[in-house]
GROMACS .gro file of N, CA and C in nm:
model
  372
    1MET      N    1   9.944  10.069   6.546
    1MET     CA    2   9.904   9.967   6.449
    1MET      C    3   9.807  10.029   6.350
    2LYS      N    4   9.824   9.997   6.228
    2LYS     CA    5   9.736  10.045   6.122
    2LYS      C    6   9.607   9.965   6.121
    3THR      N    7   9.502  10.027   6.073
    3THR     CA    8   9.376   9.954   6.058
    3THR      C    9   9.385   9.869   5.933
    4LEU      N   10   9.298   9.773   5.921
    4LEU     CA   11   9.296   9.685   5.804
    4LEU      C   12   9.272   9.765   5.677
    5GLU      N   13   9.187   9.866   5.685
    5GLU     CA   14   9.157   9.949   5.568
    5GLU      C   15   9.281  10.028   5.523
    6GLU      N   16   9.355  10.081   5.622
    6GLU     CA   17   9.478  10.155   5.589
    6GLU      C   18   9.581  10.065   5.524
    7LEU      N   19   9.594   9.944   5.575
    7LEU     CA   20   9.689   9.848   5.517
    7LEU      C   21   9.650   9.810   5.375
    8LYS      N   22   9.521   9.791   5.350
    8LYS     CA   23   9.474   9.759   5.214
    8LYS      C   24   9.503   9.874   5.119
    9ALA      N   25   9.482   9.996   5.166
    9ALA     CA   26   9.509  10.113   5.082
    9ALA      C   27   9.658  10.122   5.049
   10ILE      N   28   9.744  10.095   5.145
   10ILE     CA   29   9.889  10.096   5.121
   10ILE      C   30   9.924   9.988   5.020
   11ARG      N   31   9.869   9.867   5.037
   11ARG     CA   32   9.896   9.757   4.945
   11ARG      C   33   9.853   9.793   4.803
   12ASP      N   34   9.733   9.849   4.788
   12ASP     CA   35   9.683   9.885   4.655
   12ASP      C   36   9.770   9.991   4.590
   13ARG      N   37   9.813  10.090   4.668
   13ARG     CA   38   9.899  10.196   4.616
   13ARG      C   39  10.033  10.138   4.569
   14MET      N   40  10.092  10.050   4.649
   14MET     CA   41  10.222   9.991   4.613
   14MET      C   42  10.209   9.899   4.493
   15GLN      N   43  10.101   9.823   4.483
   15GLN     CA   44  10.082   9.737   4.367
   15GLN      C   45  10.070   9.820   4.240
   16GLY      N   46  10.005   9.935   4.251
   16GLY     CA   47   9.995  10.025   4.136
   16GLY      C   48  10.130  10.073   4.091
   17GLN      N   49  10.219  10.103   4.186
   17GLN     CA   50  10.353  10.147   4.150
   17GLN      C   51  10.432  10.035   4.086
   18VAL      N   52  10.418   9.913   4.135
   18VAL     CA   53  10.488   9.798   4.078
   18VAL      C   54  10.438   9.774   3.936
   19ASN      N   55  10.309   9.782   3.913
   19ASN     CA   56  10.254   9.760   3.779
   19ASN      C   57  10.304   9.864   3.681
   20ILE      N   58  10.318   9.988   3.726
   20ILE     CA   59  10.372  10.092   3.639
   20ILE      C   60  10.513  10.055   3.595
   21ARG      N   61  10.596  10.008   3.689
   21ARG     CA   62  10.733   9.969   3.657
   21ARG      C   63  10.735   9.852   3.560
   22GLU      N   64  10.646   9.754   3.580
   22GLU     CA   65  10.644   9.635   3.494
   22GLU      C   66  10.602   9.670   3.353
   23GLU      N   67  10.518   9.773   3.336
   23GLU     CA   68  10.469   9.810   3.203
   23GLU      C   69  10.570   9.895   3.127
   24ASP      N   70  10.670   9.946   3.192
   24ASP     CA   71  10.769  10.031   3.129
   24ASP      C   72  10.862   9.945   3.043
   25GLY      N   73  10.839   9.944   2.912
   25GLY     CA   74  10.914   9.860   2.820
   25GLY      C   75  11.060   9.899   2.807
   26ASP      N   76  11.093  10.023   2.843
   26ASP     CA   77  11.231  10.070   2.831
   26ASP      C   78  11.313  10.043   2.956
   27ALA      N   79  11.250   9.989   3.058
   27ALA     CA   80  11.320   9.968   3.185
   27ALA      C   81  11.428   9.860   3.172
   28ILE      N   82  11.538   9.885   3.236
   28ILE     CA   83  11.651   9.792   3.239
   28ILE      C   84  11.679   9.759   3.385
   29ARG      N   85  11.697   9.630   3.413
   29ARG     CA   86  11.734   9.587   3.548
   29ARG      C   87  11.875   9.534   3.547
   30VAL      N   88  11.954   9.578   3.642
   30VAL     CA   89  12.089   9.526   3.663
   30VAL      C   90  12.085   9.453   3.796
   31VAL      N   91  12.114   9.322   3.791
   31VAL     CA   92  12.107   9.240   3.911
   31VAL      C   93  12.246   9.184   3.941
   32VAL      N   94  12.297   9.214   4.059
   32VAL     CA   95  12.431   9.171   4.098
   32VAL      C   96  12.418   9.059   4.201
   33GLY      N   97  12.486   8.946   4.176
   33GLY     CA   98  12.487   8.834   4.270
   33GLY      C   99  12.565   8.871   4.395
   34MET      N  100  12.496   8.870   4.510
   34MET     CA  101  12.560   8.912   4.634
   34MET      C  102  12.553   8.803   4.740
   35ALA      N  103  12.560   8.677   4.698
   35ALA     CA  104  12.572   8.569   4.796
   35ALA      C  105  12.716   8.570   4.848
   36THR      N  106  12.745   8.483   4.941
   36THR     CA  107  12.878   8.480   5.003
   36THR      C  108  12.989   8.467   4.898
   37CYS      N  109  12.968   8.380   4.800
   37CYS     CA  110  13.071   8.361   4.698
   37CYS      C  111  13.091   8.487   4.614
   38GLY      N  112  12.982   8.556   4.582
   38GLY     CA  113  12.993   8.680   4.506
   38GLY      C  114  13.065   8.789   4.583
   39ILE      N  115  13.028   8.804   4.709
   39ILE     CA  116  13.092   8.905   4.793
   39ILE      C  117  13.241   8.876   4.807
   40ALA      N  118  13.275   8.748   4.830
   40ALA     CA  119  13.416   8.709   4.844
   40ALA      C  120  13.495   8.735   4.717
   41ALA      N  121  13.427   8.726   4.601
   41ALA     CA  122  13.495   8.746   4.473
   41ALA      C  123  13.502   8.893   4.433
   42GLY      N  124  13.436   8.982   4.509
   42GLY     CA  125  13.445   9.125   4.481
   42GLY      C  126  13.319   9.189   4.428
   43ALA      N  127  13.202   9.131   4.455
   43ALA     CA  128  13.077   9.184   4.402
   43ALA      C  129  13.037   9.318   4.463
   44ARG      N  130  13.075   9.343   4.587
   44ARG     CA  131  13.031   9.467   4.653
   44ARG      C  132  13.078   9.592   4.578
   45PRO      N  133  13.206   9.605   4.540
   45PRO     CA  134  13.246   9.724   4.463
   45PRO      C  135  13.182   9.728   4.324
   46VAL      N  136  13.153   9.612   4.267
   46VAL     CA  137  13.085   9.609   4.137
   46VAL      C  138  12.944   9.664   4.151
   47LEU      N  139  12.872   9.621   4.253
   47LEU     CA  140  12.738   9.673   4.280
   47LEU      C  141  12.742   9.824   4.301
   48THR      N  142  12.839   9.870   4.377
   48THR     CA  143  12.854  10.013   4.403
   48THR      C  144  12.883  10.089   4.274
   49ALA      N  145  12.966  10.032   4.187
   49ALA     CA  146  12.999  10.098   4.060
   49ALA      C  147  12.874  10.117   3.975
   50PHE      N  148  12.792  10.012   3.964
   50PHE     CA  149  12.669  10.023   3.886
   50PHE      C  150  12.574  10.124   3.949
   51SER      N  151  12.553  10.113   4.078
   51SER     CA  152  12.461  10.202   4.148
   51SER      C  153  12.503  10.348   4.138
   52ASP      N  154  12.631  10.374   4.161
   52ASP     CA  155  12.681  10.511   4.153
   52ASP      C  156  12.668  10.568   4.012
   53ALA      N  157  12.701  10.488   3.912
   53ALA     CA  158  12.694  10.535   3.773
   53ALA      C  159  12.551  10.568   3.732
   54VAL      N  160  12.457  10.485   3.772
   54VAL     CA  161  12.317  10.510   3.738
   54VAL      C  162  12.271  10.643   3.799
   55GLN      N  163  12.313  10.670   3.922
   55GLN     CA  164  12.276  10.796   3.986
   55GLN      C  165  12.349  10.915   3.923
   56GLU      N  166  12.479  10.900   3.902
   56GLU     CA  167  12.559  11.011   3.849
   56GLU      C  168  12.518  11.049   3.707
   57LYS      N  169  12.484  10.947   3.626
   57LYS     CA  170  12.447  10.972   3.487
   57LYS      C  171  12.297  10.993   3.469
   58ASN      N  172  12.223  10.992   3.582
   58ASN     CA  173  12.079  11.014   3.582
   58ASN      C  174  12.008  10.920   3.485
   59LEU      N  175  12.040  10.791   3.495
   59LEU     CA  176  11.979  10.689   3.410
   59LEU      C  177  11.852  10.640   3.477
   60SER      N  178  11.745  10.715   3.460
   60SER     CA  179  11.621  10.690   3.534
   60SER      C  180  11.549  10.563   3.493
   61ASN      N  181  11.579  10.507   3.376
   61ASN     CA  182  11.513  10.383   3.332
   61ASN      C  183  11.587  10.258   3.377
   62ILE      N  184  11.690  10.274   3.460
   62ILE     CA  185  11.771  10.160   3.503
   62ILE      C  186  11.761  10.144   3.654
   63SER      N  187  11.732  10.021   3.699
   63SER     CA  188  11.733   9.991   3.841
   63SER      C  189  11.846   9.892   3.869
   64VAL      N  190  11.915   9.912   3.978
   64VAL     CA  191  12.024   9.824   4.020
   64VAL      C  192  11.980   9.756   4.148
   65THR      N  193  11.979   9.622   4.145
   65THR     CA  194  11.939   9.546   4.262
   65THR      C  195  12.041   9.435   4.287
   66GLN      N  196  12.023   9.369   4.398
   66GLN     CA  197  12.109   9.255   4.429
   66GLN      C  198  12.024   9.133   4.450
   67THR      N  199  12.086   9.018   4.435
   67THR     CA  200  12.018   8.890   4.457
   67THR      C  201  12.113   8.798   4.530
   68GLY      N  202  12.063   8.684   4.568
   68GLY     CA  203  12.145   8.585   4.635
   68GLY      C  204  12.224   8.504   4.533
   69CYS      N  205  12.236   8.377   4.559
   69CYS     CA  206  12.316   8.289   4.475
   69CYS      C  207  12.257   8.274   4.336
   70ILE      N  208  12.339   8.292   4.235
   70ILE     CA  209  12.297   8.272   4.097
   70ILE      C  210  12.331   8.130   4.053
   71GLY      N  211  12.424   8.065   4.123
   71GLY     CA  212  12.451   7.924   4.100
   71GLY      C  213  12.575   7.892   4.020
   72LEU      N  214  12.654   7.990   3.987
   72LEU     CA  215  12.776   7.968   3.909
   72LEU      C  216  12.895   8.031   3.982
   73CYS      N  217  12.923   7.977   4.098
   73CYS     CA  218  13.022   8.038   4.189
   73CYS      C  219  13.157   8.064   4.123
   74GLN      N  220  13.200   7.976   4.035
   74GLN     CA  221  13.332   7.992   3.974
   74GLN      C  222  13.340   8.112   3.880
   75TYR      N  223  13.224   8.171   3.846
   75TYR     CA  224  13.221   8.286   3.755
   75TYR      C  225  13.191   8.418   3.826
   76GLU      N  226  13.187   8.416   3.959
   76GLU     CA  227  13.157   8.537   4.036
   76GLU      C  228  13.269   8.639   4.022
   77PRO      N  229  13.238   8.764   4.037
   77PRO     CA  230  13.109   8.828   4.051
   77PRO      C  231  13.028   8.821   3.921
   78ILE      N  232  12.899   8.793   3.934
   78ILE     CA  233  12.807   8.781   3.821
   78ILE      C  234  12.710   8.897   3.823
   79VAL      N  235  12.685   8.953   3.703
   79VAL     CA  236  12.589   9.061   3.687
   79VAL      C  237  12.497   9.023   3.572
   80GLU      N  238  12.366   9.032   3.597
   80GLU     CA  239  12.267   9.008   3.492
   80GLU      C  240  12.205   9.141   3.452
   81VAL      N  241  12.199   9.166   3.322
   81VAL     CA  242  12.134   9.285   3.269
   81VAL      C  243  12.009   9.237   3.198
   82ILE      N  244  11.894   9.282   3.246
   82ILE     CA  245  11.766   9.235   3.193
   82ILE      C  246  11.696   9.352   3.125
   83THR      N  247  11.673   9.337   2.995
   83THR     CA  248  11.602   9.437   2.916
   83THR      C  249  11.485   9.367   2.850
   84GLY      N  250  11.365   9.399   2.894
   84GLY     CA  251  11.246   9.332   2.840
   84GLY      C  252  11.253   9.184   2.869
   85THR      N  253  11.254   9.103   2.764
   85THR     CA  254  11.263   8.958   2.781
   85THR      C  255  11.404   8.905   2.760
   86GLU      N  256  11.498   8.994   2.732
   86GLU     CA  257  11.637   8.955   2.709
   86GLU      C  258  11.718   8.964   2.838
   87LYS      N  259  11.800   8.862   2.863
   87LYS     CA  260  11.889   8.865   2.980
   87LYS      C  261  12.031   8.836   2.933
   88THR      N  262  12.122   8.922   2.972
   88THR     CA  263  12.265   8.905   2.943
   88THR      C  264  12.335   8.882   3.076
   89THR      N  265  12.416   8.776   3.082
   89THR     CA  266  12.487   8.743   3.205
   89THR      C  267  12.635   8.772   3.187
   90TYR      N  268  12.684   8.866   3.267
   90TYR     CA  269  12.825   8.902   3.266
   90TYR      C  270  12.894   8.830   3.382
   91VAL      N  271  13.015   8.781   3.357
   91VAL     CA  272  13.085   8.701   3.458
   91VAL      C  273  13.222   8.760   3.489
   92LYS      N  274  13.273   8.721   3.607
   92LYS     CA  275  13.404   8.765   3.654
   92LYS      C  276  13.419   8.917   3.640
   93MET      N  277  13.317   8.987   3.689
   93MET     CA  278  13.312   9.132   3.675
   93MET      C  279  13.408   9.201   3.771
   94THR      N  280  13.456   9.314   3.727
   94THR     CA  281  13.538   9.404   3.808
   94THR      C  282  13.477   9.543   3.794
   95VAL      N  283  13.526   9.637   3.870
   95VAL     CA  284  13.478   9.775   3.859
   95VAL      C  285  13.508   9.829   3.718
   96GLU      N  286  13.626   9.797   3.665
   96GLU     CA  287  13.662   9.845   3.532
   96GLU      C  288  13.570   9.786   3.426
   97LYS      N  289  13.540   9.657   3.436
   97LYS     CA  290  13.447   9.594   3.341
   97LYS      C  291  13.307   9.653   3.356
   98ALA      N  292  13.267   9.680   3.480
   98ALA     CA  293  13.136   9.739   3.506
   98ALA      C  294  13.123   9.874   3.434
   99LYS      N  295  13.227   9.955   3.441
   99LYS     CA  296  13.224  10.086   3.374
   99LYS      C  297  13.206  10.070   3.223
  100GLU      N  298  13.272   9.970   3.166
  100GLU     CA  299  13.258   9.945   3.023
  100GLU      C  300  13.116   9.896   2.989
  101VAL      N  301  13.061   9.808   3.072
  101VAL     CA  302  12.924   9.759   3.051
  101VAL      C  303  12.825   9.874   3.062
  102ILE      N  304  12.846   9.964   3.156
  102ILE     CA  305  12.758  10.079   3.172
  102ILE      C  306  12.759  10.162   3.044
  103ASP      N  307  12.878  10.193   2.996
  103ASP     CA  308  12.890  10.277   2.877
  103ASP      C  309  12.838  10.207   2.751
  104GLN      N  310  12.880  10.083   2.729
  104GLN     CA  311  12.846  10.014   2.606
  104GLN      C  312  12.705   9.956   2.606
  105HIS      N  313  12.670   9.882   2.711
  105HIS     CA  314  12.543   9.810   2.714
  105HIS      C  315  12.428   9.897   2.765
  106LEU      N  316  12.445   9.956   2.883
  106LEU     CA  317  12.334  10.029   2.942
  106LEU      C  318  12.304  10.159   2.869
  107ILE      N  319  12.406  10.228   2.822
  107ILE     CA  320  12.383  10.356   2.755
  107ILE      C  321  12.367  10.340   2.604
  108ARG      N  322  12.454  10.259   2.542
  108ARG     CA  323  12.452  10.247   2.395
  108ARG      C  324  12.375  10.126   2.343
  109GLY      N  325  12.340  10.034   2.433
  109GLY     CA  326  12.262   9.917   2.391
  109GLY      C  327  12.341   9.808   2.323
  110GLN      N  328  12.474   9.807   2.340
  110GLN     CA  329  12.559   9.708   2.277
  110GLN      C  330  12.618   9.615   2.383
  111VAL      N  331  12.584   9.486   2.374
  111VAL     CA  332  12.634   9.388   2.469
  111VAL      C  333  12.786   9.378   2.457
  112VAL      N  334  12.854   9.370   2.569
  112VAL     CA  335  13.000   9.352   2.570
  112VAL      C  336  13.023   9.200   2.576
  113ALA      N  337  13.024   9.139   2.459
  113ALA     CA  338  13.024   8.992   2.449
  113ALA      C  339  13.142   8.926   2.518
  114GLU      N  340  13.256   8.990   2.521
  114GLU     CA  341  13.374   8.926   2.579
  114GLU      C  342  13.362   8.903   2.729
  115TYR      N  343  13.267   8.969   2.796
  115TYR     CA  344  13.247   8.952   2.940
  115TYR      C  345  13.126   8.863   2.973
  116THR      N  346  13.061   8.810   2.870
  116THR     CA  347  12.941   8.730   2.894
  116THR      C  348  12.975   8.582   2.905
  117ILE      N  349  12.877   8.508   2.953
  117ILE     CA  350  12.893   8.364   2.963
  117ILE      C  351  12.821   8.301   2.844
  118ASP      N  352  12.879   8.197   2.791
  118ASP     CA  353  12.812   8.124   2.682
  118ASP      C  354  12.825   7.974   2.706
  119SER      N  355  12.764   7.895   2.621
  119SER     CA  356  12.762   7.751   2.642
  119SER      C  357  12.901   7.690   2.637
  120ASP      N  358  12.995   7.750   2.565
  120ASP     CA  359  13.133   7.699   2.561
  120ASP      C  360  13.198   7.706   2.698
  121LYS      N  361  13.172   7.815   2.770
  121LYS     CA  362  13.230   7.832   2.903
  121LYS      C  363  13.169   7.735   3.003
  122LEU      N  364  13.045   7.692   2.976
  122LEU     CA  365  12.978   7.600   3.066
  122LEU      C  366  13.012   7.455   3.035
  123GLY      N  367  13.087   7.431   2.928
  123GLY     CA  368  13.126   7.295   2.894
  123GLY      C  369  13.018   7.216   2.824
  124LYS      N  370  12.925   7.286   2.759
  124LYS     CA  371  12.818   7.218   2.686
  124LYS      C  372  12.852   7.203   2.541
   0.00000   0.00000   0.00000
């Protein structure tokens, strides 16, 4: 068991690392919905495609994570790309679409609009 002082030191060190990541204005987060509906719709290979590409292309400013339910099951697999305060939601993703999003959006900074969700698709 660690002492209370050791645990506080670990917490302080980790908070410092988190703050460094939050201050990085160039950081991009890719979040893949991995709830039951996402997994059933094929999210696992999509997550793998993003993760592998980030490693293979040495895209150090991009983190790939997973989350639970995003709430739009009929549009799964769902991928959110978060850059600063902007969030782009890609729907009905496949490995092939993921490769295009990696090349166009993550590397070139151009949203692949045809794969995104908009208010028309939501019936608003």
